[in-house]
Amino acid sequence: MDVRKDFPILAGNDLAFLDSAASSQKPEMVIEAMDTMLRSGYANVHRGAYRLSAEATDAYEAARAKVARFIGATSPAEVIFTRGTTTSMNMLAAKWGADRLVAGDNVVLSVMEHHANLVPWQFLKGIELRFARLTDDFALDLESVAELVDERTRIVSITGMSNVLGTITPVDRIREIAGRVGATVIVDGAQLVPHLPVDVTDLGADFLAFSAHKMLGPTGIGVLWGRPALLEEMEPFEGGGEMIDEVGLYESTWAPVPHKFEAGTPPIVEAIGLGAAVDYLTGLGMDAVRKHDVELTGYALERLATMPAVTVYGPTDLEIRGGAISFTLGDVHPHDLSTILDENGVAVRAGHHCARPLMDHLGIPATARASFSVYSSGDEVDRLVDGLKVAAKLFDIRQ
Ligand code: PMP
C-alpha cells in the first residue's frame, strides 16, 4: 500500500512508527478537512438560524451519514457521536446495563477485554460478571462462551479485535449463543472497525462502539452504533442542551434519536475530520486495508519466528488475527525493550495495554506491542527485528 506520502508526519521522519493500535497518524485529507472547517465553515450546529450555522449543521450531519454508510447502517440516526469507545461503553453499561438489569442477572465478557469494556461493567451493583476464556492459540473459546451464557445473561460484550493479541472474534457465533437466551450483543470495535470491512447488518451486534483516532481520524470523537429499536428504548446518558424536546422546571422530554444521546455542543470539527477519515479509508477500500494488514502481520510473524528468544502472544492463524503483535524478548522487561527500540528509531508500546486481567491470565506483567496501520511497511518490520537483535545482544540473550 503506497500511502505514506499522504501522511505528513511520516514524510521526512525516519521513525518506524509501530504504535497505531494506540492511535493512528492522520492523512493530509483529514488535516485539511478540519483546517478548512475551522478557517471558513465553523459555527455551532443545530442552533443558529443564520447561514453559517446551517452549513456547519449540514456538514456535521453529512459526516454522520458517511459513518453510517461506512459501517452499513440503514440510517444515519443509528450513529451516535460520542467522545470515543470509552464513552460509548460507559453509556451502554449505565443505560443499557445498570438501568435495566436486576440483581442476579449476569454480563458475559472475555478475559482479553480492554479496561474500557471491563471497568464500566464493574460499576453495576449486584450483577455478576463472567469471563470467557481463550483457546491455546489465543482465539476466543466459544465453548466457554456457551458454558457461561444462561437464562440470566442479559448482555454479552466482547471485543471485535483484541488490542493486545490481535485476536478477531467470531461475532456471528457469539450472536448465535447470546440469541438463545435473548441477550444483547455489544462489540467493542475500537480495533475492528479501523482494520476490517464491517457491515452492521450482518455483523451480529446490537451495539458497536469505536473511536475515530484509531482509524486515521481525530481524537475527541467516536461512535456508538445501535439497532434503532434499542436506541429508542435506551434512556439518555447525559442531560443538557441539544438533547431535549420540551423542557419544564421539573420535567423534560427528549429529542429524537440520535440527538437525545448528544447533549451539549458536540465535537463539530472532529466529526468533519472523522468524515474525511472515512472517505480516505473508503477510497483505499477496506478489503485492501485488511489485505495489507494480513500480509504485513504474516511477514512480521515470520521474521519474529526467526528469533527463538521472542515469544509472540496471539493467534498464529492470520484469518483470525489483525496487526497488533504482542511479544516479549527473553526476560527483558518490555519497558526496557521499548526504550532500546526507541533509541534505534522504532516506536512500540510497552505495558499492560489497558488489559491488566489479560496479563494476569497470560502470567506476564507486560508485553511490547508492534501494531500497524495502512501506512506501515515491511521495512519498518525489518527495523523492528534489527532493533530486537541489538537488544538481545545488549542483554546477552543468545539467538
Ligand atoms: N477497546 C479497545 C480494544 C481499544 O484498543 C481501545 C483503545 N486502546 C479502547 C477500547 C478505548 O478506546 P478510547 O481510548 O479511544 O476510548
Coordinates of C-alpha atoms and ligand atoms in Angstrom, one line a residue:
M1 CA 0.0 0.0 0.0
D2 CA 1.7 3.1 -1.2
V3 CA 0.2 5.8 1.1
R4 CA 3.0 7.1 3.3
K5 CA 3.2 10.2 1.2
D6 CA -0.4 11.0 2.4
F7 CA 0.7 11.3 6.0
P8 CA 2.7 14.5 6.6
I9 CA 4.2 13.3 9.9
L10 CA 5.7 10.3 8.2
A11 CA 7.3 12.2 5.3
G12 CA 10.9 13.0 6.2
N13 CA 10.6 11.3 9.5
D14 CA 12.7 8.1 9.8
L15 CA 10.9 6.8 12.9
A16 CA 9.4 3.3 12.4
F17 CA 6.0 4.1 14.0
L18 CA 4.6 0.8 15.2
D19 CA 2.0 2.1 17.7
S20 CA -1.1 2.6 15.5
A21 CA -3.3 0.5 17.8
A22 CA -2.8 3.2 20.5
S23 CA -3.6 5.9 18.0
S24 CA -3.1 6.2 14.3
Q25 CA -1.5 9.0 12.3
K26 CA -3.6 11.3 10.2
P27 CA -3.6 11.8 6.4
E28 CA -3.5 15.2 4.8
M29 CA -7.1 14.8 3.8
V30 CA -8.2 14.7 7.4
I31 CA -6.0 17.6 8.5
E32 CA -7.2 19.7 5.5
A33 CA -10.9 19.0 6.1
M34 CA -10.6 20.1 9.8
D35 CA -8.4 23.1 8.8
T36 CA -10.9 24.3 6.2
M37 CA -13.8 23.8 8.6
L38 CA -12.0 25.9 11.2
R39 CA -11.0 28.6 8.8
S40 CA -14.2 29.0 6.8
G41 CA -17.0 26.8 7.9
Y42 CA -17.2 26.9 11.6
A43 CA -20.2 27.7 13.8
N44 CA -22.2 25.8 16.4
V45 CA -24.6 23.3 15.0
H46 CA -28.4 22.7 15.3
R47 CA -28.8 26.2 16.8
G48 CA -28.3 29.3 14.7
A49 CA -30.8 30.3 12.1
Y50 CA -28.1 32.0 10.2
R51 CA -26.5 30.5 7.1
L52 CA -23.0 29.7 8.6
S53 CA -24.6 27.6 11.3
A54 CA -27.0 25.9 8.9
E55 CA -24.0 25.0 6.7
A56 CA -22.0 23.7 9.7
T57 CA -25.0 21.6 10.7
D58 CA -25.2 20.2 7.2
A59 CA -21.5 19.3 7.3
Y60 CA -21.8 17.7 10.7
E61 CA -24.8 15.6 9.7
A62 CA -23.1 14.7 6.4
A63 CA -20.3 13.3 8.5
R64 CA -22.8 11.2 10.4
A65 CA -24.2 9.9 7.1
K66 CA -20.7 9.0 5.9
V67 CA -20.0 7.0 9.0
A68 CA -23.4 5.3 8.7
R69 CA -22.6 4.2 5.1
F70 CA -19.1 3.1 6.1
I71 CA -20.5 0.6 8.6
G72 CA -23.6 -0.4 6.6
A73 CA -26.1 1.2 8.9
T74 CA -29.5 1.6 7.4
S75 CA -29.9 5.2 8.6
P76 CA -27.6 7.9 9.9
A77 CA -29.9 8.1 13.0
E78 CA -28.3 4.8 14.1
V79 CA -24.9 6.6 14.5
I80 CA -24.4 8.5 17.8
F81 CA -21.3 10.6 18.1
T82 CA -19.6 10.1 21.5
R83 CA -16.2 11.1 22.8
G84 CA -14.8 7.7 21.9
T85 CA -15.1 4.0 22.6
T86 CA -14.7 4.5 26.3
T87 CA -17.7 6.9 26.5
S88 CA -19.7 4.6 24.3
M89 CA -19.1 1.7 26.6
N90 CA -19.8 3.7 29.7
M91 CA -23.1 4.8 28.1
L92 CA -24.1 1.2 27.4
A93 CA -23.1 0.0 30.9
A94 CA -25.1 2.7 32.5
K95 CA -28.1 3.0 30.3
W96 CA -28.4 -0.5 28.8
G97 CA -26.9 -2.2 31.8
A98 CA -27.4 -0.5 35.2
D99 CA -30.8 0.9 34.2
R100 CA -32.3 -2.4 33.1
L101 CA -30.5 -5.3 34.8
V102 CA -31.6 -6.6 38.2
A103 CA -29.6 -8.4 40.9
G104 CA -28.8 -11.9 39.8
D105 CA -28.5 -11.1 36.1
N106 CA -25.1 -11.5 34.5
V107 CA -23.0 -10.0 31.8
V108 CA -20.6 -12.1 29.8
L109 CA -17.2 -10.6 28.8
S110 CA -13.9 -12.2 28.0
V111 CA -10.5 -12.2 29.7
M112 CA -8.9 -10.2 26.9
E113 CA -11.1 -7.1 27.2
H114 CA -9.7 -3.6 27.2
H115 CA -10.4 -1.8 30.5
A116 CA -13.0 0.3 28.5
N117 CA -15.1 -2.9 28.2
L118 CA -14.5 -4.0 31.7
V119 CA -14.4 -1.3 34.3
P120 CA -17.8 0.3 33.3
W121 CA -19.4 -3.1 33.9
Q122 CA -17.8 -3.3 37.3
F123 CA -19.9 -0.2 38.2
L124 CA -23.0 -2.4 38.1
K125 CA -24.0 -3.4 41.6
G126 CA -25.4 -6.9 42.2
I127 CA -24.7 -8.0 38.6
E128 CA -22.4 -11.0 38.1
L129 CA -19.6 -10.6 35.6
R130 CA -18.4 -13.7 33.8
F131 CA -15.3 -14.1 31.6
A132 CA -14.9 -16.3 28.6
R133 CA -11.6 -17.9 28.2
L134 CA -9.2 -18.2 25.3
T135 CA -8.1 -21.3 23.3
D136 CA -4.4 -22.4 23.3
D137 CA -4.0 -20.4 20.1
F138 CA -5.4 -17.2 21.7
A139 CA -8.7 -17.4 20.0
L140 CA -11.9 -16.7 21.9
D141 CA -13.1 -20.1 23.3
L142 CA -16.7 -20.3 22.0
E143 CA -17.3 -23.4 24.2
S144 CA -16.5 -21.2 27.2
V145 CA -18.9 -18.5 26.0
A146 CA -21.6 -21.2 25.6
E147 CA -21.0 -22.5 29.1
L148 CA -21.2 -19.1 30.7
V149 CA -24.4 -17.8 28.9
D150 CA -27.5 -18.9 30.8
E151 CA -31.1 -17.6 31.2
R152 CA -29.9 -14.8 33.5
T153 CA -27.4 -13.5 30.9
R154 CA -28.6 -10.1 29.6
I155 CA -25.6 -8.8 27.8
V156 CA -22.6 -10.4 26.1
S157 CA -20.0 -7.7 25.5
I158 CA -16.8 -8.7 23.7
T159 CA -14.1 -7.1 21.7
G160 CA -14.2 -7.4 17.9
M161 CA -10.4 -7.4 17.8
S162 CA -8.1 -7.6 20.8
N163 CA -5.7 -4.6 21.0
V164 CA -3.1 -6.9 22.7
L165 CA -3.4 -10.3 21.0
G166 CA -4.8 -9.1 17.6
T167 CA -7.4 -11.9 18.0
I168 CA -10.5 -11.3 15.9
T169 CA -13.7 -12.7 17.5
P170 CA -16.5 -14.5 15.6
V171 CA -19.3 -12.1 16.4
D172 CA -21.8 -14.1 14.4
R173 CA -21.2 -17.2 16.5
I174 CA -21.3 -15.1 19.7
R175 CA -24.7 -13.8 18.4
E176 CA -25.9 -17.3 17.9
I177 CA -25.1 -18.2 21.6
A178 CA -26.4 -15.0 23.1
G179 CA -29.5 -15.2 20.9
R180 CA -30.6 -18.4 22.6
V181 CA -31.3 -16.5 25.8
G182 CA -32.2 -13.2 24.2
A183 CA -29.1 -11.4 25.4
T184 CA -27.8 -8.2 23.8
V185 CA -24.5 -8.4 21.9
I186 CA -22.2 -5.5 22.3
V187 CA -19.0 -5.3 20.3
D188 CA -16.0 -3.2 21.2
G189 CA -15.0 -2.2 17.7
A190 CA -12.1 0.1 18.6
Q191 CA -9.6 -2.2 16.8
L192 CA -12.1 -3.9 14.5
V193 CA -13.6 -1.0 12.6
P194 CA -10.2 0.6 11.6
H195 CA -8.9 -2.7 10.1
L196 CA -11.7 -4.8 8.7
P197 CA -14.7 -4.2 6.5
V198 CA -17.7 -4.0 8.9
D199 CA -21.3 -4.2 7.9
V200 CA -23.6 -3.9 10.9
T201 CA -26.5 -5.6 9.0
D202 CA -24.6 -8.9 9.1
L203 CA -22.1 -8.4 11.9
G204 CA -24.4 -9.9 14.6
A205 CA -24.0 -7.0 17.1
D206 CA -26.8 -5.0 18.7
F207 CA -24.4 -2.2 19.6
L208 CA -21.0 -1.4 18.2
A209 CA -18.5 1.1 19.7
F210 CA -15.4 2.6 18.1
S211 CA -13.0 5.6 18.1
A212 CA -12.1 8.0 15.3
H213 CA -8.5 8.4 16.4
K214 CA -7.6 4.8 15.7
M215 CA -9.0 5.0 12.2
L216 CA -7.0 7.9 10.8
G217 CA -9.4 10.5 12.3
P218 CA -9.0 13.0 15.2
T219 CA -9.2 12.4 18.9
G220 CA -12.3 13.5 20.9
I221 CA -14.9 11.7 18.8
G222 CA -16.1 8.2 18.5
V223 CA -19.3 6.3 17.7
L224 CA -21.9 4.3 19.3
W225 CA -24.0 2.4 16.7
G226 CA -27.1 0.7 17.8
R227 CA -30.1 -1.1 16.4
P228 CA -32.9 1.5 16.0
A229 CA -35.4 -0.2 18.3
L230 CA -32.8 -0.4 21.1
L231 CA -31.7 3.2 20.7
E232 CA -35.4 4.2 21.0
E233 CA -35.7 2.2 24.2
M234 CA -32.5 3.4 25.8
E235 CA -32.7 6.5 28.0
P236 CA -30.3 9.4 27.5
F237 CA -26.9 9.2 29.2
E238 CA -26.3 12.9 29.7
G239 CA -28.8 15.8 30.1
G240 CA -28.3 19.3 28.7
G241 CA -28.7 21.3 25.6
E242 CA -29.5 19.8 22.2
M243 CA -30.8 16.5 23.6
I244 CA -34.3 17.8 24.6
D245 CA -37.6 18.3 23.0
E246 CA -39.7 20.1 25.7
V247 CA -38.2 21.4 28.9
G248 CA -40.0 22.4 32.1
L249 CA -38.8 23.2 35.5
Y250 CA -39.4 19.7 36.8
E251 CA -39.6 17.5 33.7
S252 CA -38.4 17.3 30.1
T253 CA -38.9 15.2 27.1
W254 CA -36.2 14.0 24.7
A255 CA -35.2 14.9 21.2
P256 CA -35.4 12.0 18.7
V257 CA -32.5 9.6 18.3
P258 CA -29.6 10.2 17.7
H259 CA -29.9 13.7 19.3
K260 CA -31.2 12.5 22.6
F261 CA -27.7 11.0 23.2
E262 CA -25.7 14.1 22.1
A263 CA -26.1 16.5 25.0
G264 CA -24.2 19.8 24.7
T265 CA -22.1 21.2 21.9
P266 CA -20.8 18.2 20.0
P267 CA -17.2 17.7 18.6
I268 CA -18.1 19.5 15.4
V269 CA -14.7 19.9 13.8
E270 CA -13.8 16.4 14.9
A271 CA -16.9 15.0 13.2
I272 CA -15.8 16.6 9.9
G273 CA -12.3 15.0 10.5
L274 CA -13.9 11.6 11.1
G275 CA -16.0 12.0 7.9
A276 CA -12.8 12.7 6.0
A277 CA -11.1 9.7 7.5
V278 CA -14.0 7.5 6.4
D279 CA -13.7 9.0 2.9
Y280 CA -10.0 8.2 2.9
L281 CA -10.5 4.6 4.1
T282 CA -13.3 4.1 1.6
G283 CA -11.0 5.4 -1.1
L284 CA -8.4 2.7 -0.2
G285 CA -11.2 0.1 0.2
M286 CA -11.5 -1.8 3.5
D287 CA -10.8 -5.1 1.7
A288 CA -7.4 -3.7 0.6
V289 CA -6.8 -2.4 4.1
R290 CA -7.4 -5.9 5.5
K291 CA -5.2 -7.5 2.9
H292 CA -2.4 -5.1 3.7
D293 CA -2.8 -5.9 7.4
V294 CA -2.7 -9.7 6.8
E295 CA 0.4 -9.5 4.6
L296 CA 2.3 -7.3 7.0
T297 CA 1.3 -9.3 10.0
G298 CA 2.2 -12.6 8.2
Y299 CA 5.6 -11.1 7.4
A300 CA 6.2 -9.8 10.9
L301 CA 5.3 -13.2 12.5
E302 CA 7.6 -14.9 10.1
R303 CA 10.5 -12.6 10.9
L304 CA 9.9 -12.7 14.6
A305 CA 9.8 -16.5 14.5
T306 CA 13.5 -16.4 13.3
M307 CA 14.4 -15.2 16.8
P308 CA 14.0 -18.0 19.3
A309 CA 14.1 -15.7 22.3
V310 CA 11.0 -13.8 21.1
T311 CA 7.6 -15.1 22.3
V312 CA 4.6 -13.8 20.5
Y313 CA 1.2 -13.7 22.3
G314 CA -1.5 -14.0 19.7
P315 CA -3.1 -16.4 17.2
T316 CA -0.8 -17.9 14.6
D317 CA -3.8 -18.2 12.2
L318 CA -3.8 -15.0 10.1
E319 CA -7.5 -15.5 9.4
I320 CA -8.4 -14.7 13.0
R321 CA -5.9 -12.0 13.8
G322 CA -5.1 -8.4 13.0
G323 CA -2.0 -6.3 13.1
A324 CA -1.4 -5.9 16.8
I325 CA 1.5 -8.1 17.7
S326 CA 2.4 -8.5 21.4
F327 CA 5.7 -10.1 22.3
T328 CA 8.5 -10.5 24.8
L329 CA 12.2 -10.9 24.3
G330 CA 13.6 -13.4 26.8
D331 CA 13.2 -12.0 30.3
V332 CA 13.9 -8.4 29.2
H333 CA 11.3 -6.1 30.7
P334 CA 9.1 -4.7 27.9
H335 CA 9.7 -1.2 29.1
D336 CA 13.5 -1.6 28.7
L337 CA 12.9 -3.2 25.4
S338 CA 10.8 -0.3 24.1
T339 CA 13.5 2.2 25.3
I340 CA 16.2 0.3 23.4
L341 CA 13.9 0.1 20.3
D342 CA 13.2 3.8 20.6
E343 CA 17.0 4.5 20.6
N344 CA 17.1 2.5 17.4
G345 CA 14.3 4.5 15.8
V346 CA 11.5 2.1 16.4
A347 CA 8.3 3.2 18.4
V348 CA 6.4 0.3 20.0
R349 CA 4.1 0.3 23.0
A350 CA 5.1 -1.5 26.2
G351 CA 3.0 -2.3 29.2
H352 CA -0.3 -3.9 30.0
H353 CA -2.1 -2.1 27.2
C354 CA -5.1 -1.3 29.4
A355 CA -5.8 -5.1 29.6
R356 CA -4.4 -5.9 33.0
P357 CA -6.5 -9.1 33.6
L358 CA -5.3 -10.4 30.3
M359 CA -1.7 -10.0 31.5
D360 CA -2.6 -12.0 34.7
H361 CA -4.2 -14.6 32.5
L362 CA -1.1 -14.9 30.4
G363 CA 1.0 -14.9 33.6
I364 CA 3.2 -12.0 32.5
P365 CA 3.4 -8.4 33.8
A366 CA 3.6 -6.7 30.4
T367 CA 4.4 -7.1 26.7
A368 CA 5.9 -5.0 24.0
R369 CA 3.5 -4.5 21.1
A370 CA 4.0 -3.6 17.5
S371 CA 0.9 -2.5 15.7
F372 CA 0.1 -1.5 12.1
S373 CA -2.0 0.8 10.0
V374 CA -2.3 1.4 6.3
Y375 CA 1.0 3.3 6.2
S376 CA 3.0 0.6 8.0
S377 CA 5.6 -1.2 5.9
G378 CA 7.8 -4.3 5.7
D379 CA 10.8 -2.0 6.1
E380 CA 9.5 -1.0 9.5
V381 CA 9.1 -4.6 10.4
D382 CA 12.8 -5.2 9.4
R383 CA 13.9 -2.3 11.5
L384 CA 11.9 -3.8 14.5
V385 CA 13.7 -7.1 14.1
D386 CA 17.1 -5.3 13.8
G387 CA 16.3 -3.4 17.0
L388 CA 15.4 -6.6 18.7
K389 CA 18.7 -8.1 17.7
V390 CA 20.5 -5.0 19.2
A391 CA 18.5 -5.5 22.4
A392 CA 19.3 -9.2 22.5
K393 CA 23.0 -8.5 22.2
L394 CA 22.9 -5.9 24.9
F395 CA 21.1 -8.2 27.3
D396 CA 23.3 -11.1 26.3
I397 CA 20.4 -13.2 25.1
R398 CA 21.5 -16.0 22.8
Q399 CA 19.9 -16.0 19.4
Ligands
PMP1 N1 -11.1 -1.0 23.3 C1 -10.0 -1.4 22.6 C2 -9.9 -2.8 22.1 C3 -9.0 -0.5 22.5 O1 -7.9 -0.8 21.8 C4 -9.1 0.8 23.0 C5 -8.0 1.9 22.9 N2 -6.8 1.4 23.2 C6 -10.3 1.2 23.6 C7 -11.3 0.2 23.8 C8 -10.6 2.5 24.2 O2 -10.6 3.5 23.2 P1 -10.6 5.0 23.5 O3 -9.4 5.3 24.4 O4 -10.5 5.7 22.2 O5 -11.9 5.4 24.2

